[in-house]
Coordinates of C-alpha atoms and ligand atoms in Angstrom, one line a residue:
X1 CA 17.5 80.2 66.6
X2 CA 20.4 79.0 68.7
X3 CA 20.7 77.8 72.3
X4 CA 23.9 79.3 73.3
X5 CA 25.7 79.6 76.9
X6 CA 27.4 82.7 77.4
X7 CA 29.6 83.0 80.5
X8 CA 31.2 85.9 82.1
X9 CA 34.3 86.2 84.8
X10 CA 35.1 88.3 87.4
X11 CA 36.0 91.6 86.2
X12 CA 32.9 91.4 84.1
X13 CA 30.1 91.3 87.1
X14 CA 32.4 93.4 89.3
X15 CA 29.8 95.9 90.3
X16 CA 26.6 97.3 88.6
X17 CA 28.0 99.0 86.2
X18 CA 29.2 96.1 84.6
X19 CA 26.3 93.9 85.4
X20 CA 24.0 95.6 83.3
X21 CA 26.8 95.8 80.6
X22 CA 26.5 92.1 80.8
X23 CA 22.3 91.9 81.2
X24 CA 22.6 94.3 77.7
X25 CA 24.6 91.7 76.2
X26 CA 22.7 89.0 76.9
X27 CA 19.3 90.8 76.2
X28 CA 21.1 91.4 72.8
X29 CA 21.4 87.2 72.0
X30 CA 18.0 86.9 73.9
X31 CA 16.7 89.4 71.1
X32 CA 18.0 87.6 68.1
X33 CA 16.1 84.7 69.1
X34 CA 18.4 82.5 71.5
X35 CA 17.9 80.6 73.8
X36 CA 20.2 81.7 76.9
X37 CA 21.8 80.2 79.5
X38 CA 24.1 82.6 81.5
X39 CA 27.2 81.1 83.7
X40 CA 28.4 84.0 86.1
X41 CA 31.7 84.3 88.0
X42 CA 32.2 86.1 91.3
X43 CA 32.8 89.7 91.8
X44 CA 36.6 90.0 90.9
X45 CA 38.5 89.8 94.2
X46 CA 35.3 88.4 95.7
X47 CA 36.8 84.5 95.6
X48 CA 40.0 85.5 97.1
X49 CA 38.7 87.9 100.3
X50 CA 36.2 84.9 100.9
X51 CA 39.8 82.4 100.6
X52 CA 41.4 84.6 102.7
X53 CA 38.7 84.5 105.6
X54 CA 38.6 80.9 106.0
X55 CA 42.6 80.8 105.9
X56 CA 42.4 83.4 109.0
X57 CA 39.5 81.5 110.5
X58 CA 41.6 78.2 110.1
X59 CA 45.4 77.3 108.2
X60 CA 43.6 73.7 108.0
X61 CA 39.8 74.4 107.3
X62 CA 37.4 71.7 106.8
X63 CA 36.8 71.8 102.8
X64 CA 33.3 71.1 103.0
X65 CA 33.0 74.6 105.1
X66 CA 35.2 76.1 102.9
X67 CA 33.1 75.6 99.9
X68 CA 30.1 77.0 101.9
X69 CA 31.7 80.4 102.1
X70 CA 33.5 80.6 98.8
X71 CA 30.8 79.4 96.9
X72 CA 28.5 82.2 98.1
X73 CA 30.0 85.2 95.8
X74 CA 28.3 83.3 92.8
X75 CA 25.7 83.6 94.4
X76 CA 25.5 87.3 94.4
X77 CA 26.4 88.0 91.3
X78 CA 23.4 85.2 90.0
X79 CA 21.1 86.7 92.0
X80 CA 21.9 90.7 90.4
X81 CA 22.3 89.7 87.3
X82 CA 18.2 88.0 87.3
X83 CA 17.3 91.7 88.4
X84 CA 19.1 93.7 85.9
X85 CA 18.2 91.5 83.3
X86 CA 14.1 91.8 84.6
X87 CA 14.7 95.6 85.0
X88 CA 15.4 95.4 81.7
X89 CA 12.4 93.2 80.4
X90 CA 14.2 90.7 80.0
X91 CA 12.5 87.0 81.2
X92 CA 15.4 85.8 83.9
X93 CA 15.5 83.7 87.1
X94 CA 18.5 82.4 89.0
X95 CA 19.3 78.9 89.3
X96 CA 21.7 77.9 92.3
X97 CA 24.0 74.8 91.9
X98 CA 21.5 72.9 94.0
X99 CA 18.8 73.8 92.6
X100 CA 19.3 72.8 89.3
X101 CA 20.8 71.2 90.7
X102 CA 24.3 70.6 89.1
X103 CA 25.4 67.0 91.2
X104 CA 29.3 66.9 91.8
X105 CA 31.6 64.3 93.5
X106 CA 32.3 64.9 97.4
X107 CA 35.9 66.1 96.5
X108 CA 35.3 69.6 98.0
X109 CA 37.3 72.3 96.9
X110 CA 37.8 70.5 93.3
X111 CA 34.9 68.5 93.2
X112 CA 34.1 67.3 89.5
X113 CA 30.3 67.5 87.7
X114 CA 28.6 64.3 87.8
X115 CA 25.5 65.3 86.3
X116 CA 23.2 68.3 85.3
X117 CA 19.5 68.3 85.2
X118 CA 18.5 69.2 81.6
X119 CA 15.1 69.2 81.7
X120 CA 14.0 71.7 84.5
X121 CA 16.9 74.0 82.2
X122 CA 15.5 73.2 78.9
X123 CA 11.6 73.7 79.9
X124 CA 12.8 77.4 81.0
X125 CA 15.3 77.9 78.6
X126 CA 12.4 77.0 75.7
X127 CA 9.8 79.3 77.8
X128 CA 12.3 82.2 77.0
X129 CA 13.3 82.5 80.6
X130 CA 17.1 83.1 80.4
X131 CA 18.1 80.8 83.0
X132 CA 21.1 82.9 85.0
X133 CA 23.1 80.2 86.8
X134 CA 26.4 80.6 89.9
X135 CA 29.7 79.5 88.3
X136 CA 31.8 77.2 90.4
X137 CA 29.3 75.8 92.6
X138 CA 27.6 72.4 92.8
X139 CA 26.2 70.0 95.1
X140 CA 27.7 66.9 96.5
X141 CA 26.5 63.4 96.6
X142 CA 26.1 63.8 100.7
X143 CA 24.1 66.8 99.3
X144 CA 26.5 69.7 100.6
X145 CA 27.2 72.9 98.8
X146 CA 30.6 72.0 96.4
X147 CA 33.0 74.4 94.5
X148 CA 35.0 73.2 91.2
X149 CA 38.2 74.7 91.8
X150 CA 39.5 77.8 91.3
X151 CA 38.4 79.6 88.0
X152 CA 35.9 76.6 88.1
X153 CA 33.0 78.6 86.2
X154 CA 34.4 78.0 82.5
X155 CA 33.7 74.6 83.9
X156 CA 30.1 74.9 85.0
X157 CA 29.6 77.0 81.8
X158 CA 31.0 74.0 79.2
X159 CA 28.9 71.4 81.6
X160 CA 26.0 73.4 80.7
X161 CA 26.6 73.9 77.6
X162 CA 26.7 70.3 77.3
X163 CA 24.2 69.0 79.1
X164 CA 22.1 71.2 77.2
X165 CA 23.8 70.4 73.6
X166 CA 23.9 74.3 72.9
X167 CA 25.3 75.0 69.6
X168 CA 28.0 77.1 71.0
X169 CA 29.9 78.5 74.8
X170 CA 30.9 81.7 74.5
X171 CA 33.1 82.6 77.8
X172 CA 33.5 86.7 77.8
X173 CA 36.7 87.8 79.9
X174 CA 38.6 90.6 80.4
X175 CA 40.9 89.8 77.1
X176 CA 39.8 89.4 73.9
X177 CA 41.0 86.1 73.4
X178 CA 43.2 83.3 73.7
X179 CA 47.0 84.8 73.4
X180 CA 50.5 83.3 72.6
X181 CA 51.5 83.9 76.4
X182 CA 49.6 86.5 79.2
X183 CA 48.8 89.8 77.1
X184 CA 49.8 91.3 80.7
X185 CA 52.8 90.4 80.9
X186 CA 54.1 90.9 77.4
X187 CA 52.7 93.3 75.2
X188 CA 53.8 92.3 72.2
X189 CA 51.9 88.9 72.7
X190 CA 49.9 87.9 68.9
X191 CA 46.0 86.5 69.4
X192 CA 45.7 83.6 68.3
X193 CA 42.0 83.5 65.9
X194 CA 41.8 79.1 66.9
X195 CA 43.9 77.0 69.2
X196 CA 43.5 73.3 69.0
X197 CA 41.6 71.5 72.5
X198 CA 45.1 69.8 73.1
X199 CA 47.3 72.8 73.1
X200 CA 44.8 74.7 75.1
X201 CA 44.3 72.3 77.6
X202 CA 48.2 72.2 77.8
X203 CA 48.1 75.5 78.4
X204 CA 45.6 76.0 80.8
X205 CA 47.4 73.2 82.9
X206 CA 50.4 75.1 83.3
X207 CA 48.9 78.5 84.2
X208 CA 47.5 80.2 80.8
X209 CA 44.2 81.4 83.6
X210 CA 42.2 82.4 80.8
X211 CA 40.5 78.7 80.7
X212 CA 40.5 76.1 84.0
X213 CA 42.1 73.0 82.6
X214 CA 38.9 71.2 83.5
X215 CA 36.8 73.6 81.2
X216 CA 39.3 72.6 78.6
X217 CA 39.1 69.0 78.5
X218 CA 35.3 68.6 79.1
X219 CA 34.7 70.6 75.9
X220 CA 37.2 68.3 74.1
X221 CA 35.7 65.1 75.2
X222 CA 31.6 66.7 74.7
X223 CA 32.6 68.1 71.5
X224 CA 31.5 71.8 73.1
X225 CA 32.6 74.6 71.0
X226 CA 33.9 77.2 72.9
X227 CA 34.7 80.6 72.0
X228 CA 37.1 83.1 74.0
X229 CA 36.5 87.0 73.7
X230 CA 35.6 89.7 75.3
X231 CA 33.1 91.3 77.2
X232 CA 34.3 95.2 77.1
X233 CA 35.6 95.3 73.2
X234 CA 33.7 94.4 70.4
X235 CA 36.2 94.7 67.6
X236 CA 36.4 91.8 65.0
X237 CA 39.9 91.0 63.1
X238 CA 39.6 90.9 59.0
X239 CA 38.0 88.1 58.7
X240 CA 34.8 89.4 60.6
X241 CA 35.4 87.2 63.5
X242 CA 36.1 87.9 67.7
X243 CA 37.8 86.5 70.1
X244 CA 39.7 82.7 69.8
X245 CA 38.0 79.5 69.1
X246 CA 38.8 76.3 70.4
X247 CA 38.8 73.6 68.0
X248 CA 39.8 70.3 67.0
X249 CA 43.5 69.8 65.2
X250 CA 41.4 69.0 61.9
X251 CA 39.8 72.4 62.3
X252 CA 43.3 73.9 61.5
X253 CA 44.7 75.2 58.6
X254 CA 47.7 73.0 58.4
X255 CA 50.4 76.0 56.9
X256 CA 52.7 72.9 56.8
X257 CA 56.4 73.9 57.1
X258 CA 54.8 77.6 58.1
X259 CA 53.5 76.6 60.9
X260 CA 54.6 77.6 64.2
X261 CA 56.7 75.6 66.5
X262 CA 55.2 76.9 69.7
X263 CA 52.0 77.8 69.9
X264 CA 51.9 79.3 73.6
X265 CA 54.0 80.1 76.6
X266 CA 53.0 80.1 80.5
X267 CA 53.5 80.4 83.9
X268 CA 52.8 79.7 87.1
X269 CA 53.4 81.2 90.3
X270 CA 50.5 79.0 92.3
X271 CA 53.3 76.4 93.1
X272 CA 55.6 75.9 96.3
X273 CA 58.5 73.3 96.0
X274 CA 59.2 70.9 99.0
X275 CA 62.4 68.9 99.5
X276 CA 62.5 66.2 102.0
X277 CA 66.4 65.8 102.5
X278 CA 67.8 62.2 103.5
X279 CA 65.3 60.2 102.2
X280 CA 66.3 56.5 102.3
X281 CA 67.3 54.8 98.7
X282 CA 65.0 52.0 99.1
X283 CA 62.4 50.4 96.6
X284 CA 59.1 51.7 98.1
X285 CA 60.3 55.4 99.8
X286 CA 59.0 57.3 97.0
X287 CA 55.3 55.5 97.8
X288 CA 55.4 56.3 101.0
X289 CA 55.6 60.0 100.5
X290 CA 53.5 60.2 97.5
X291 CA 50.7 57.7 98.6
X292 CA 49.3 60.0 102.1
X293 CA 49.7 62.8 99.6
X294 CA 47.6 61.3 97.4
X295 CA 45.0 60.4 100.0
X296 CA 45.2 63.8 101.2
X297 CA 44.1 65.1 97.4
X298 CA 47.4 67.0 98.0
X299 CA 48.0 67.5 93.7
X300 CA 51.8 67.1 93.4
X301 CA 53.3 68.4 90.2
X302 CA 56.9 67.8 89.4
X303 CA 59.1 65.3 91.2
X304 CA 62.7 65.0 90.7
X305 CA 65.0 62.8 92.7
X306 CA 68.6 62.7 93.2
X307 CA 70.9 59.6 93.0
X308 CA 72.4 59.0 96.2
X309 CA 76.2 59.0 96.6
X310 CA 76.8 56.0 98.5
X311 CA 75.1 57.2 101.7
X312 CA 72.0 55.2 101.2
X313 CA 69.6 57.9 100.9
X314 CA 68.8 60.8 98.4
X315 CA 67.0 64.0 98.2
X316 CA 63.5 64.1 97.5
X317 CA 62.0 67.3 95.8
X318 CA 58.2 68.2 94.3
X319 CA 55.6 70.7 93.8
X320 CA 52.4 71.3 95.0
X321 CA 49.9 74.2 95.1
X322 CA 51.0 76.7 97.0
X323 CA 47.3 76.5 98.6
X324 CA 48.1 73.0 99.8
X325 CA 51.3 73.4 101.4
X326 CA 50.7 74.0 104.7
X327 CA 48.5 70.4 104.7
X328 CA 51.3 69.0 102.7
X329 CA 53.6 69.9 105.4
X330 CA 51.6 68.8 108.0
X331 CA 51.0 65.2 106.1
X332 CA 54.5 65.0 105.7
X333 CA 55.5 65.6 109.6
X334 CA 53.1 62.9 110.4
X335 CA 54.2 60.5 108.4
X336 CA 58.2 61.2 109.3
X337 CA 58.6 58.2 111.0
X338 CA 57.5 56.0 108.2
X339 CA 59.2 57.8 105.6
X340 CA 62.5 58.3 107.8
X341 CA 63.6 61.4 105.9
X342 CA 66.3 63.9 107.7
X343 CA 64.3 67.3 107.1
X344 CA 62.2 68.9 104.9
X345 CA 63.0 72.4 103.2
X346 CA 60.4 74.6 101.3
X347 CA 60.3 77.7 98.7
X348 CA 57.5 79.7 97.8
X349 CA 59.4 81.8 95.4
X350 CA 59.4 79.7 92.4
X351 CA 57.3 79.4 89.3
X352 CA 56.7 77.4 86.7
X353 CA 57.6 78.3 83.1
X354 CA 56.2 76.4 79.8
X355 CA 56.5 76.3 76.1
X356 CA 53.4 74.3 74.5
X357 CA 52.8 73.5 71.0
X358 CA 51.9 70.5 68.9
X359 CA 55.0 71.0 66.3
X360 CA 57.2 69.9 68.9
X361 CA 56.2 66.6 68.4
X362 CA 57.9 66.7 64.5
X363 CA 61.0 68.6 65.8
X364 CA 63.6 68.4 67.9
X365 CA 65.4 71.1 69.7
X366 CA 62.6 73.1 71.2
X367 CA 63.7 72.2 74.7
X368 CA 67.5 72.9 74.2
X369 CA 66.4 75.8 72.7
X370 CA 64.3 77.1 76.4
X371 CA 67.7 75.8 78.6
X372 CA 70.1 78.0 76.4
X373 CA 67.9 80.8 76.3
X374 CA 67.5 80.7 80.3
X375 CA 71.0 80.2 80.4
X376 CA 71.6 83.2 79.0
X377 CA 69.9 85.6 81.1
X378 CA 71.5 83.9 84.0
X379 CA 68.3 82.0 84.6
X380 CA 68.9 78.8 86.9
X381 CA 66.7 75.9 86.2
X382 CA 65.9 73.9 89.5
X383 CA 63.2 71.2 87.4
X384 CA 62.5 70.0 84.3
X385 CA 59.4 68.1 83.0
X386 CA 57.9 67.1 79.4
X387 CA 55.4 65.6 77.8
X388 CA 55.0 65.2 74.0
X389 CA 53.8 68.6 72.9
X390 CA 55.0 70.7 76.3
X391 CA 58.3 71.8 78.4
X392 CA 58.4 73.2 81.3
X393 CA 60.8 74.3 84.3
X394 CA 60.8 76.1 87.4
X395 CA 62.7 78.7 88.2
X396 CA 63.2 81.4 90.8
X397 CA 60.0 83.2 91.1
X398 CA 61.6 87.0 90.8
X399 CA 62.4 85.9 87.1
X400 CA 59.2 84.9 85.8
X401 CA 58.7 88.0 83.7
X402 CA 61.8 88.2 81.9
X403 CA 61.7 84.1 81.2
X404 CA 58.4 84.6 79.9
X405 CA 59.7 87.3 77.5
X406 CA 63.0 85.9 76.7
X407 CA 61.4 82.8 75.6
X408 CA 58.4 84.2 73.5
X409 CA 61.3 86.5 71.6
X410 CA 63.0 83.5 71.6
X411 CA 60.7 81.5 69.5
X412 CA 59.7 84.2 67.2
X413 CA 56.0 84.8 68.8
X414 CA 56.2 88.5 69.5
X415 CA 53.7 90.3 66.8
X416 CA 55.9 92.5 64.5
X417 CA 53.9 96.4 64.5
X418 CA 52.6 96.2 68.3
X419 CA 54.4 98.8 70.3
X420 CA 56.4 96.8 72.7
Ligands
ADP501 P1 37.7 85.6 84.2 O1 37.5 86.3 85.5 O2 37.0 86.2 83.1 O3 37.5 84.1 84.3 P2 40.6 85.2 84.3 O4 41.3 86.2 85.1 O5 40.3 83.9 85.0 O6 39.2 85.9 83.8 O7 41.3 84.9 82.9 C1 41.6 86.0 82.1 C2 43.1 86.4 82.3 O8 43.9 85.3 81.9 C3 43.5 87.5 81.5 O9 43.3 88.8 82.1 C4 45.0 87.3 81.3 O10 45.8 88.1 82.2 C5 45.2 85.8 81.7 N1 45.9 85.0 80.7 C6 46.9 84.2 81.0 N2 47.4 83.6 79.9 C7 46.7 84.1 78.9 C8 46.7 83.8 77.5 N3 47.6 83.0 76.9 N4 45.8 84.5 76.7 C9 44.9 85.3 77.2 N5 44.9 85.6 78.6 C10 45.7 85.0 79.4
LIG502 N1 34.9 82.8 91.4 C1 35.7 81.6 91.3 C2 37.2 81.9 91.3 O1 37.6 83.1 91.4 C3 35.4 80.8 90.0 C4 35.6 81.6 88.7 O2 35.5 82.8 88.7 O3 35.7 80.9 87.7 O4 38.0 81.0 91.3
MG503 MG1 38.7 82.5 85.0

């Protein structure tokens, strides 16, 4: 017997259909005698109409409202999964995030698990109640509803997973794995059987959806083992296994020499770069545009400044979620005349490109290699950042496909007999 979390996303528990394709899977690891705890997304599109209503209700909505309306599609989906899986005689019951309840900071809209009650879990989990509980949600320590973020139920589902040491997370999507860049957008794109915690959590930070970052590095630091596969296909590769596991570096075959430079490419389209234009070249300007930022939880992402040219000011440009830009412009008009910039400029058409992988850190090159092969599809860069295993630009948004493409050609990741 095993106590395993199984957690499924959007396209998944989009309708009935699917639900009880779900309730059959579960009922199949309830069956083999597991203990279940079941982590459910949102309808797919559910999150995003619910977004959308508070944007149209209010540009600058009050967070802690916010998260009372998006929070409620987990809800749903909890609530019809507990009856399919009865219906099926299967032992189920929901468990909202307050109930539980699952205690979260008061950061609303990306509020962070404090806590999870693991007794009331385990005393229904060891009755053989299958305990069926809403991704994403949470309550705060004023004791309001909370929401994790966006894609924040592989979040909830590792925080269960801990908090109830399960022996393993197993978070069914609509791929069957972890892939060397977005199977949608290149076809040719290898699955990778394990990925290390480090290069995944790279990945997932710069836009590889198929894990929130969060989910990532929770299950690094709890030791969770997570497993990525799907919930439509069943097949198993030659060695008998599904999906991708996430795993430590030690839990790598090291191929030496063999192994590959890159392990994974992203992108991101969620960003919109800002430039404030004329900012004065004095010691302390930067901090007084990044600090009301900060206290506004606006997340900024890239920075890059200009050197001035003898005019005592420079040129200020960043990212930040596109979500946040219309409170990052507002925070920025306010504090004009304490900053004393001349204007501020903004593009939504950009997105972020990335090559991750831990070889990088033993050769050089890999980042010359991503500027030349840009450069010769015409591709401008506009920023550049590293860290030790990642690179990443931005470029203009209309060329995200082809970057992706050039660069995992360039690298040598597209699988050889796939039709392209
Ligand atoms: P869920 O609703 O199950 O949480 P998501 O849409 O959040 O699913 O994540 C799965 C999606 O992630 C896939 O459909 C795929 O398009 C996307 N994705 C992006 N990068 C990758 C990658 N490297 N490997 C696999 N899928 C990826
Ligand atoms: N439903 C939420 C979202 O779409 C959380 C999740 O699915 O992980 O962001
Ligand atoms: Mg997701």
């Amino acid at each position: 017997m095993a106590r395993i979390v199984m957690k499924f996303g959007g396209t998944s528990m989009a309708g009935i259909e699917r639900i009880r394709n779900v309730a059959a899977r579960v009922k199949r690891e309830v069956e083999a005698g597991n203990e279940v705890a079941v982590v459910v997304s949102a309808m797919a599109g559910e999150t995003d109409r619910l977004v959308q209503f508070c944007r149209e209700a209010s540009p600058l909505y009050d967070a802690r409202e916010y998260d009372v309306v998006v929070a409620s599609g987990e809800q749903v989906t909890s609530g019809l999964l507990a009856i399919t899986l009865q219906a099926m005689g299967v032992k189920a019951r929901s468990w909202l995030g307050w109930q539980l309840p699952i205690r979260t900071s008061d950061a609303h809209a990306s509020a962070r698990i404090s806590t999870i009650d693991a007794e009331t879990l385990g005393t229904a989990m060891s009755a053989g109640e299958v305990a069926v509980i809403p991704g994403f949600q949470g309550i705060s320590e004023e004791g309001r509803v909370s929401t994790l973020g966006r894609g924040g139920s592989d979040t909830s589902a590792v925080a269960v997973a801990a908090a109830m040491k399960a022996d393993r997370c197993d978070i069914y999507t609509d791929v069957d794995g972890v892939y060397t860049t977005d199977p949608r957008i290149v076809p040719r794109a290898r699955k990778l059987a394990r990925v290390t915690y480090e290069e995944m959590l790279e990945l997932a930070s710069v836009g590889a959806k198929v894990l929130q970052t969060r989910s990532v590095g929770l299950a690094m630091k709890e030791k969770v083992r997570v497993r990525v596969l799907s919930s439509f296909d069943d097949t198993r590769d030659e060695d008998g296994y599904r999906g991708t596991l996430i795993v430590g570096e030690d839990e790598i075959e090291d191929n030496g020499m063999e192994r590959q430079l890159i392990t994974g490419i992203a992108h991101d389209k969620n960003e919109a770069k800002v430039t404030l234009v004329a900012v004065p070249d004095r010691p302390g300007a930067v901090a007084t545009i990044f600090t009301p930022l900060a206290e506004a939880s606006i997340n900024v992402d890239m920075i890059v400044q200009n050197v001035s040219h003898g005019t005592g000011s420079t040129d200020v440009t960043f990212t930040v979620p596109k979500a946040e830009l219309a409170r990052a412009l507002d925070v920025l008009e306010k504090e004009k005349p304490t900053i004393g910039f001349g204007s501020v400029t903004h593009d939504t058409n950009i997105a972020k490109i990335s090559v991750v992988g831990v070889g990088m850190r033993s050769h050089a090159g890999v980042a010359a290699q991503m500027f030349k092969s840009l450069a010769d599809r015409g591709i401008n860069i506009q920023a550049i950042t590293t860290s030790e295993i990642k690179v990443s630009v931005i470029i203009e948004g209309d060329y995200t496909e082809l970057a992706v493409r050039v660069l995992h050609t360039a690298y040598g990741l597209d699988a050889e007999d796939e039709a392209a």
